[in-house]
């Protein structure tokens, strides 16, 4: 058997067939590589549509929420007095509004703002220190009866700068692996004579990190 | 060394060997050509897909008139991480931009 194999190896016959077979192998490999690369490219482009749908759903939802939150501009105000306990009155709070969903936070923002402005004032010495803790509010947005838009998770968090002048409302929109974040600055103004503190959100929202436009699909 | 000897050899190949070799060469070239052609076609279709996607995206983002209207419902998320399905907290009317089957966006309903 070994002698037969040795003879085959040393034989000079059939070299052209071997070379042709080798070329066939090379051509098959080269063709397969080109085809695999092309197929992967098509797959990537097909996945891009899914990413764009998520991107549009996430940005539409975030912009809608920001637009709705901006409607709170000038509509929310509280009238405070030095003996305030828990009877804050708020005007213009639309029952079907997004800012209604974070009303407690906005009330706390006004309370904080007043507290910061009257701190150290003898007339307001009895004004209670705010105790509210700001927490994230999470929602799901659905376009009724339209499956072409994916459901989007929205997180709203309200924060203030601690100086009584305002702060930021962060709106994070998440659709699949797509995350989009808007930051909307707001201001508070307080008139000590009338005791009126007003919430305003006139500044243009900014897009901030985290921003991720990728999909694992 | 064997290859050099083979090249210098005056002995030719048999007719069967040559026919088999030529057949294999033709087969190899055919396979390569077919695969390259398929790869090219895939590339062309990927480009078309990409162009269509970009057109749809810019059409949706730059659309000035709404194609249809809809309602967005907002549900609070319960502590277990699931939306409270009992009733939406807020419902907002929206304008939908972009044609059916294409990429679409929605914006708050414009007031007339």
CSV table of C-alpha atoms in Angstrom, one decimal:
chain,number,residue,atom,x,y,z
A,1,UNK,CA,0.0,0.0,0.0
A,2,UNK,CA,2.8,2.4,1.0
A,3,UNK,CA,4.7,1.6,-2.3
A,4,UNK,CA,1.5,2.3,-4.3
A,5,UNK,CA,1.1,5.7,-2.6
A,6,UNK,CA,4.8,6.5,-3.1
A,7,UNK,CA,4.4,5.5,-6.8
A,8,UNK,CA,1.4,7.8,-7.1
A,9,UNK,CA,3.3,10.7,-5.6
A,10,UNK,CA,6.3,10.2,-7.8
A,11,UNK,CA,4.2,9.7,-11.0
A,12,UNK,CA,4.5,12.5,-13.6
A,13,UNK,CA,1.1,11.6,-15.1
A,14,UNK,CA,-2.1,13.5,-14.5
A,15,UNK,CA,-0.4,16.8,-13.5
A,16,UNK,CA,-2.6,18.9,-15.8
A,17,UNK,CA,-5.7,17.4,-14.2
A,18,UNK,CA,-4.4,18.1,-10.7
A,19,UNK,CA,-3.7,21.7,-11.8
A,20,UNK,CA,-7.2,22.1,-13.3
A,21,UNK,CA,-8.7,20.7,-10.1
A,22,UNK,CA,-6.6,23.2,-8.1
A,23,UNK,CA,-7.8,26.0,-10.2
A,24,UNK,CA,-11.4,24.8,-9.8
A,25,UNK,CA,-10.9,24.9,-6.0
A,26,UNK,CA,-9.3,28.4,-6.2
A,27,UNK,CA,-12.2,29.7,-8.4
A,28,UNK,CA,-14.8,28.2,-6.1
A,29,UNK,CA,-13.2,29.8,-3.0
A,30,UNK,CA,-12.9,33.2,-4.7
A,31,UNK,CA,-16.5,33.1,-6.0
A,32,UNK,CA,-17.8,32.0,-2.6
A,33,UNK,CA,-15.9,34.9,-0.9
A,34,UNK,CA,-17.3,37.5,-3.3
A,35,UNK,CA,-20.8,36.1,-3.0
A,36,UNK,CA,-20.7,35.9,0.8
A,37,UNK,CA,-19.5,39.5,1.0
A,38,UNK,CA,-22.3,40.7,-1.3
A,39,UNK,CA,-24.9,38.8,0.6
A,40,UNK,CA,-23.7,40.3,3.9
A,41,UNK,CA,-23.9,43.7,2.3
A,42,UNK,CA,-27.5,43.2,1.3
A,43,UNK,CA,-28.3,41.9,4.8
A,44,UNK,CA,-26.8,45.0,6.3
A,45,UNK,CA,-28.9,47.2,4.1
A,46,UNK,CA,-32.1,45.3,4.8
A,47,UNK,CA,-31.3,45.8,8.6
A,48,UNK,CA,-30.9,49.5,8.0
A,49,UNK,CA,-34.6,49.9,7.3
A,50,UNK,CA,-35.5,48.4,10.7
A,51,UNK,CA,-33.0,50.8,12.4
A,52,UNK,CA,-34.5,53.8,10.5
A,53,UNK,CA,-38.0,52.8,11.6
A,54,UNK,CA,-36.9,52.7,15.2
A,55,UNK,CA,-35.0,56.0,14.8
A,56,UNK,CA,-38.2,57.7,13.4
A,57,UNK,CA,-40.4,56.2,16.1
A,58,UNK,CA,-38.0,57.3,18.9
A,59,UNK,CA,-37.5,60.8,17.5
A,60,UNK,CA,-41.2,61.3,16.8
A,61,UNK,CA,-42.1,60.3,20.3
A,62,UNK,CA,-39.4,62.4,21.9
A,63,UNK,CA,-40.3,65.5,19.9
A,64,UNK,CA,-44.0,65.0,20.7
A,65,UNK,CA,-43.3,64.8,24.4
A,66,UNK,CA,-41.0,67.9,24.3
A,67,UNK,CA,-43.7,69.8,22.3
A,68,UNK,CA,-46.3,68.8,24.9
A,69,UNK,CA,-44.1,69.7,27.8
A,70,UNK,CA,-43.5,73.2,26.3
A,71,UNK,CA,-47.2,73.8,26.5
A,72,UNK,CA,-46.7,74.1,30.2
A,73,UNK,CA,-45.0,77.3,29.6
A,74,UNK,CA,-46.7,80.0,31.6
A,75,UNK,CA,-49.6,77.7,32.4
A,76,UNK,CA,-48.3,76.5,35.7
A,77,UNK,CA,-47.9,78.9,38.6
A,78,UNK,CA,-48.3,78.8,42.3
A,79,UNK,CA,-49.1,81.5,44.8
A,80,UNK,CA,-47.2,81.1,47.9
A,81,UNK,CA,-47.2,82.8,51.3
A,82,UNK,CA,-44.9,82.7,54.3
A,83,UNK,CA,-47.3,80.4,56.2
A,84,UNK,CA,-47.7,77.9,53.4
A,85,UNK,CA,-48.2,74.3,54.6
A,86,UNK,CA,-49.6,72.2,51.8
A,87,UNK,CA,-52.3,74.4,50.1
A,88,UNK,CA,-50.6,75.3,46.9
A,89,UNK,CA,-52.9,76.4,44.1
A,90,UNK,CA,-52.0,75.8,40.5
A,91,UNK,CA,-53.8,77.3,37.5
A,92,UNK,CA,-54.2,76.1,33.9
A,93,UNK,CA,-53.4,72.5,34.4
A,94,UNK,CA,-55.0,70.8,31.4
A,95,UNK,CA,-56.3,67.4,32.4
A,96,UNK,CA,-55.2,65.8,29.1
A,97,UNK,CA,-51.7,67.0,29.1
A,98,UNK,CA,-48.3,65.5,29.3
A,99,UNK,CA,-47.1,68.0,31.9
A,100,UNK,CA,-50.0,66.8,34.1
A,101,UNK,CA,-48.1,63.5,34.4
A,102,UNK,CA,-45.2,65.3,36.1
A,103,UNK,CA,-47.2,67.8,38.0
A,104,UNK,CA,-45.8,66.8,41.4
A,105,UNK,CA,-42.3,67.4,40.1
A,106,UNK,CA,-43.2,70.8,38.7
A,107,UNK,CA,-45.0,71.8,42.0
A,108,UNK,CA,-41.8,70.8,43.8
A,109,UNK,CA,-39.7,72.8,41.4
A,110,UNK,CA,-41.8,75.9,42.2
A,111,UNK,CA,-41.6,75.1,45.9
A,112,UNK,CA,-37.9,74.8,45.7
A,113,UNK,CA,-37.6,78.0,43.8
A,114,UNK,CA,-39.6,79.9,46.3
A,115,UNK,CA,-37.6,78.4,49.2
A,116,UNK,CA,-34.3,79.4,47.6
A,117,UNK,CA,-35.5,82.9,47.0
A,118,UNK,CA,-36.9,83.6,50.5
A,119,UNK,CA,-34.2,81.8,52.4
A,120,UNK,CA,-32.9,84.1,55.1
A,121,UNK,CA,-35.9,86.5,54.8
A,122,UNK,CA,-37.3,87.1,58.3
A,123,UNK,CA,-40.9,87.5,56.9
A,124,UNK,CA,-40.6,84.0,55.3
A,125,UNK,CA,-38.9,82.3,58.2
A,126,UNK,CA,-41.8,79.9,58.6
A,127,UNK,CA,-41.7,78.8,55.0
A,128,UNK,CA,-41.4,75.0,54.9
A,129,UNK,CA,-38.3,73.4,53.5
A,130,UNK,CA,-39.1,71.2,50.4
A,131,UNK,CA,-38.9,67.5,50.9
A,132,UNK,CA,-39.8,66.2,47.5
A,133,UNK,CA,-37.6,63.7,45.9
A,134,UNK,CA,-37.4,63.8,42.1
A,135,UNK,CA,-37.8,60.4,40.4
A,136,UNK,CA,-37.9,59.2,36.8
A,137,UNK,CA,-41.3,58.8,35.2
A,138,UNK,CA,-41.6,56.1,32.6
A,139,UNK,CA,-44.3,55.9,29.9
A,140,UNK,CA,-45.1,53.9,26.8
A,141,UNK,CA,-46.2,55.7,23.7
A,142,UNK,CA,-48.4,53.8,21.2
A,143,UNK,CA,-49.8,55.1,17.9
A,144,UNK,CA,-53.4,53.7,18.0
A,145,UNK,CA,-54.3,51.4,15.2
A,146,UNK,CA,-51.0,51.8,13.3
A,147,UNK,CA,-48.5,49.0,13.4
A,148,UNK,CA,-45.9,50.8,11.3
A,149,UNK,CA,-44.8,52.7,14.4
A,150,UNK,CA,-43.2,50.8,17.1
A,151,UNK,CA,-44.0,51.3,20.8
A,152,UNK,CA,-41.6,53.7,22.4
A,153,UNK,CA,-40.5,53.9,26.0
A,154,UNK,CA,-40.2,57.5,27.3
A,155,UNK,CA,-38.5,58.5,30.5
A,156,UNK,CA,-39.0,62.0,31.9
A,157,UNK,CA,-36.8,63.3,34.7
A,158,UNK,CA,-37.1,66.7,36.2
A,159,UNK,CA,-34.1,68.3,37.9
A,160,UNK,CA,-33.4,71.7,39.2
A,161,UNK,CA,-30.1,73.6,39.6
A,162,UNK,CA,-30.7,74.2,43.3
A,163,UNK,CA,-30.4,78.0,43.0
A,164,UNK,CA,-34.2,78.6,42.5
A,165,UNK,CA,-33.7,79.9,38.9
A,166,UNK,CA,-34.7,76.8,36.9
A,167,UNK,CA,-33.3,73.5,35.7
A,168,UNK,CA,-33.6,70.9,33.0
A,169,UNK,CA,-36.3,68.3,32.0
A,170,UNK,CA,-34.7,65.3,30.4
A,171,UNK,CA,-36.8,63.3,28.0
A,172,UNK,CA,-35.2,60.0,27.0
A,173,UNK,CA,-36.8,58.0,24.2
A,174,UNK,CA,-36.0,54.4,23.7
A,175,UNK,CA,-37.2,52.2,20.8
A,176,UNK,CA,-35.5,48.8,20.6
A,177,UNK,CA,-31.8,49.6,21.0
A,178,UNK,CA,-32.3,53.1,19.7
A,179,UNK,CA,-31.9,55.7,22.5
A,180,UNK,CA,-32.6,59.4,21.9
A,181,UNK,CA,-32.4,62.1,24.5
A,182,UNK,CA,-33.7,65.7,24.6
A,183,UNK,CA,-32.9,68.2,27.3
A,184,UNK,CA,-35.4,71.0,27.8
A,185,UNK,CA,-34.2,73.9,30.0
A,186,UNK,CA,-36.9,75.7,32.1
A,187,UNK,CA,-36.9,78.8,34.3
A,188,UNK,CA,-38.8,79.8,37.3
A,189,UNK,CA,-39.6,83.3,38.3
A,190,UNK,CA,-40.8,84.5,41.7
A,191,UNK,CA,-42.4,87.7,42.8
A,192,UNK,CA,-42.0,88.1,46.5
A,193,UNK,CA,-44.6,90.9,46.8
A,194,UNK,CA,-47.4,88.9,45.1
A,195,UNK,CA,-46.0,85.5,46.2
A,196,UNK,CA,-46.5,84.2,42.7
A,197,UNK,CA,-44.0,81.7,41.2
A,198,UNK,CA,-44.2,80.9,37.5
A,199,UNK,CA,-42.8,78.0,35.5
A,200,UNK,CA,-41.6,78.8,31.9
A,201,UNK,CA,-40.0,76.6,29.3
A,202,UNK,CA,-39.2,78.8,26.4
A,203,UNK,CA,-35.7,77.7,25.5
A,204,UNK,CA,-35.1,75.4,22.5
A,205,UNK,CA,-34.5,71.8,23.6
A,206,UNK,CA,-31.1,70.2,22.8
A,207,UNK,CA,-30.2,66.7,21.8
A,208,UNK,CA,-27.8,65.3,24.3
A,209,UNK,CA,-26.0,62.0,24.8
A,210,UNK,CA,-27.0,59.2,25.3
A,211,UNK,CA,-27.6,58.9,21.6
A,212,UNK,CA,-27.3,55.6,20.0
A,213,UNK,CA,-28.3,54.8,16.5
A,214,UNK,CA,-27.5,51.1,16.3
A,215,UNK,CA,-29.5,48.0,16.2
A,216,UNK,CA,-28.7,44.5,17.1
A,217,UNK,CA,-31.3,43.2,14.7
B,1,UNK,CA,12.3,20.1,-9.8
B,2,UNK,CA,9.6,17.7,-10.9
B,3,UNK,CA,7.6,20.6,-12.3
B,4,UNK,CA,10.7,21.7,-14.3
B,5,UNK,CA,11.2,18.2,-15.6
B,6,UNK,CA,7.6,18.0,-16.5
B,7,UNK,CA,7.8,21.3,-18.4
B,8,UNK,CA,11.0,20.3,-20.2
B,9,UNK,CA,9.6,16.8,-21.0
B,10,UNK,CA,8.8,16.1,-24.6
B,11,UNK,CA,6.0,13.8,-23.6
B,12,UNK,CA,2.6,15.2,-24.0
B,13,UNK,CA,-0.6,14.6,-22.1
B,14,UNK,CA,-3.0,12.1,-23.2
B,15,UNK,CA,-6.2,13.3,-25.0
B,16,UNK,CA,-8.4,12.1,-22.2
B,17,UNK,CA,-6.3,14.0,-19.7
B,18,UNK,CA,-6.4,17.2,-21.8
B,19,UNK,CA,-10.2,16.9,-22.2
B,20,UNK,CA,-10.7,16.4,-18.5
B,21,UNK,CA,-8.5,19.4,-17.7
B,22,UNK,CA,-10.2,21.6,-20.2
B,23,UNK,CA,-13.6,20.6,-18.8
B,24,UNK,CA,-12.5,21.4,-15.3
B,25,UNK,CA,-11.1,24.7,-16.4
B,26,UNK,CA,-14.4,25.6,-18.1
B,27,UNK,CA,-16.3,24.5,-15.0
B,28,UNK,CA,-14.1,26.6,-12.8
B,29,UNK,CA,-14.5,29.7,-14.9
B,30,UNK,CA,-18.2,29.2,-15.2
B,31,UNK,CA,-18.6,28.9,-11.4
B,32,UNK,CA,-16.4,32.0,-10.9
B,33,UNK,CA,-18.4,34.0,-13.5
B,34,UNK,CA,-21.7,32.9,-12.0
B,35,UNK,CA,-20.7,33.8,-8.5
B,36,UNK,CA,-19.2,37.2,-9.5
B,37,UNK,CA,-22.4,38.0,-11.5
B,38,UNK,CA,-24.6,37.1,-8.5
B,39,UNK,CA,-22.4,39.2,-6.2
B,40,UNK,CA,-22.7,42.1,-8.6
B,41,UNK,CA,-26.4,41.8,-8.8
B,42,UNK,CA,-26.6,41.7,-5.0
B,43,UNK,CA,-24.5,44.8,-4.8
B,44,UNK,CA,-26.8,46.6,-7.3
B,45,UNK,CA,-29.9,45.6,-5.4
B,46,UNK,CA,-28.3,46.7,-2.1
B,47,UNK,CA,-27.6,50.1,-3.6
B,48,UNK,CA,-31.2,50.4,-4.9
B,49,UNK,CA,-32.5,49.5,-1.4
B,50,UNK,CA,-30.2,52.1,0.2
B,51,UNK,CA,-31.2,54.8,-2.3
B,52,UNK,CA,-34.9,54.0,-1.7
B,53,UNK,CA,-34.4,54.1,2.1
B,54,UNK,CA,-32.7,57.5,1.9
B,55,UNK,CA,-35.4,58.9,-0.4
B,56,UNK,CA,-38.1,57.7,2.0
B,57,UNK,CA,-36.3,59.1,5.0
B,58,UNK,CA,-35.8,62.5,3.6
B,59,UNK,CA,-39.4,62.5,2.2
B,60,UNK,CA,-40.7,61.7,5.7
B,61,UNK,CA,-38.5,64.3,7.5
B,62,UNK,CA,-39.1,67.1,5.0
B,63,UNK,CA,-42.8,66.5,4.3
B,64,UNK,CA,-44.8,69.6,4.7
B,65,UNK,CA,-48.3,68.2,4.5
B,66,UNK,CA,-49.6,65.3,6.5
B,67,UNK,CA,-50.7,62.1,4.8
B,68,UNK,CA,-53.0,61.0,7.6
B,69,UNK,CA,-53.8,61.6,11.2
B,70,UNK,CA,-53.6,59.4,14.3
B,71,UNK,CA,-53.8,59.3,18.0
B,72,UNK,CA,-50.9,58.6,20.3
B,73,UNK,CA,-51.8,57.1,23.7
B,74,UNK,CA,-49.5,57.4,26.6
B,75,UNK,CA,-49.5,54.7,29.3
B,76,UNK,CA,-47.7,54.9,32.6
B,77,UNK,CA,-45.3,52.1,33.4
B,78,UNK,CA,-46.2,50.1,36.5
B,79,UNK,CA,-43.5,49.0,39.0
B,80,UNK,CA,-43.3,45.6,37.4
B,81,UNK,CA,-42.1,47.3,34.2
B,82,UNK,CA,-45.3,46.7,32.2
B,83,UNK,CA,-47.6,49.5,30.9
B,84,UNK,CA,-50.8,50.1,32.8
B,85,UNK,CA,-53.2,48.9,30.1
B,86,UNK,CA,-56.4,49.8,31.9
B,87,UNK,CA,-56.6,53.3,30.2
B,88,UNK,CA,-54.1,55.7,28.6
B,89,UNK,CA,-53.1,58.6,30.9
B,90,UNK,CA,-53.1,61.0,28.0
B,91,UNK,CA,-54.1,60.9,24.3
B,92,UNK,CA,-52.7,63.3,21.8
B,93,UNK,CA,-53.9,63.8,18.2
B,94,UNK,CA,-51.0,63.7,15.7
B,95,UNK,CA,-50.4,64.3,12.0
B,96,UNK,CA,-48.6,61.4,10.2
B,97,UNK,CA,-46.1,62.2,7.5
B,98,UNK,CA,-44.9,59.8,4.8
B,99,UNK,CA,-46.9,57.4,2.5
B,100,UNK,CA,-48.3,54.0,3.3
B,101,UNK,CA,-45.6,51.3,3.4
B,102,UNK,CA,-42.8,53.9,3.5
B,103,UNK,CA,-40.9,55.3,6.4
B,104,UNK,CA,-43.1,57.6,8.4
B,105,UNK,CA,-43.0,60.1,11.3
B,106,UNK,CA,-45.6,61.8,13.4
B,107,UNK,CA,-45.8,65.3,14.8
B,108,UNK,CA,-48.3,67.1,17.1
B,109,UNK,CA,-51.4,68.0,15.1
B,110,UNK,CA,-51.0,71.4,13.6
B,111,UNK,CA,-53.6,73.9,14.6
B,112,UNK,CA,-55.5,75.4,11.6
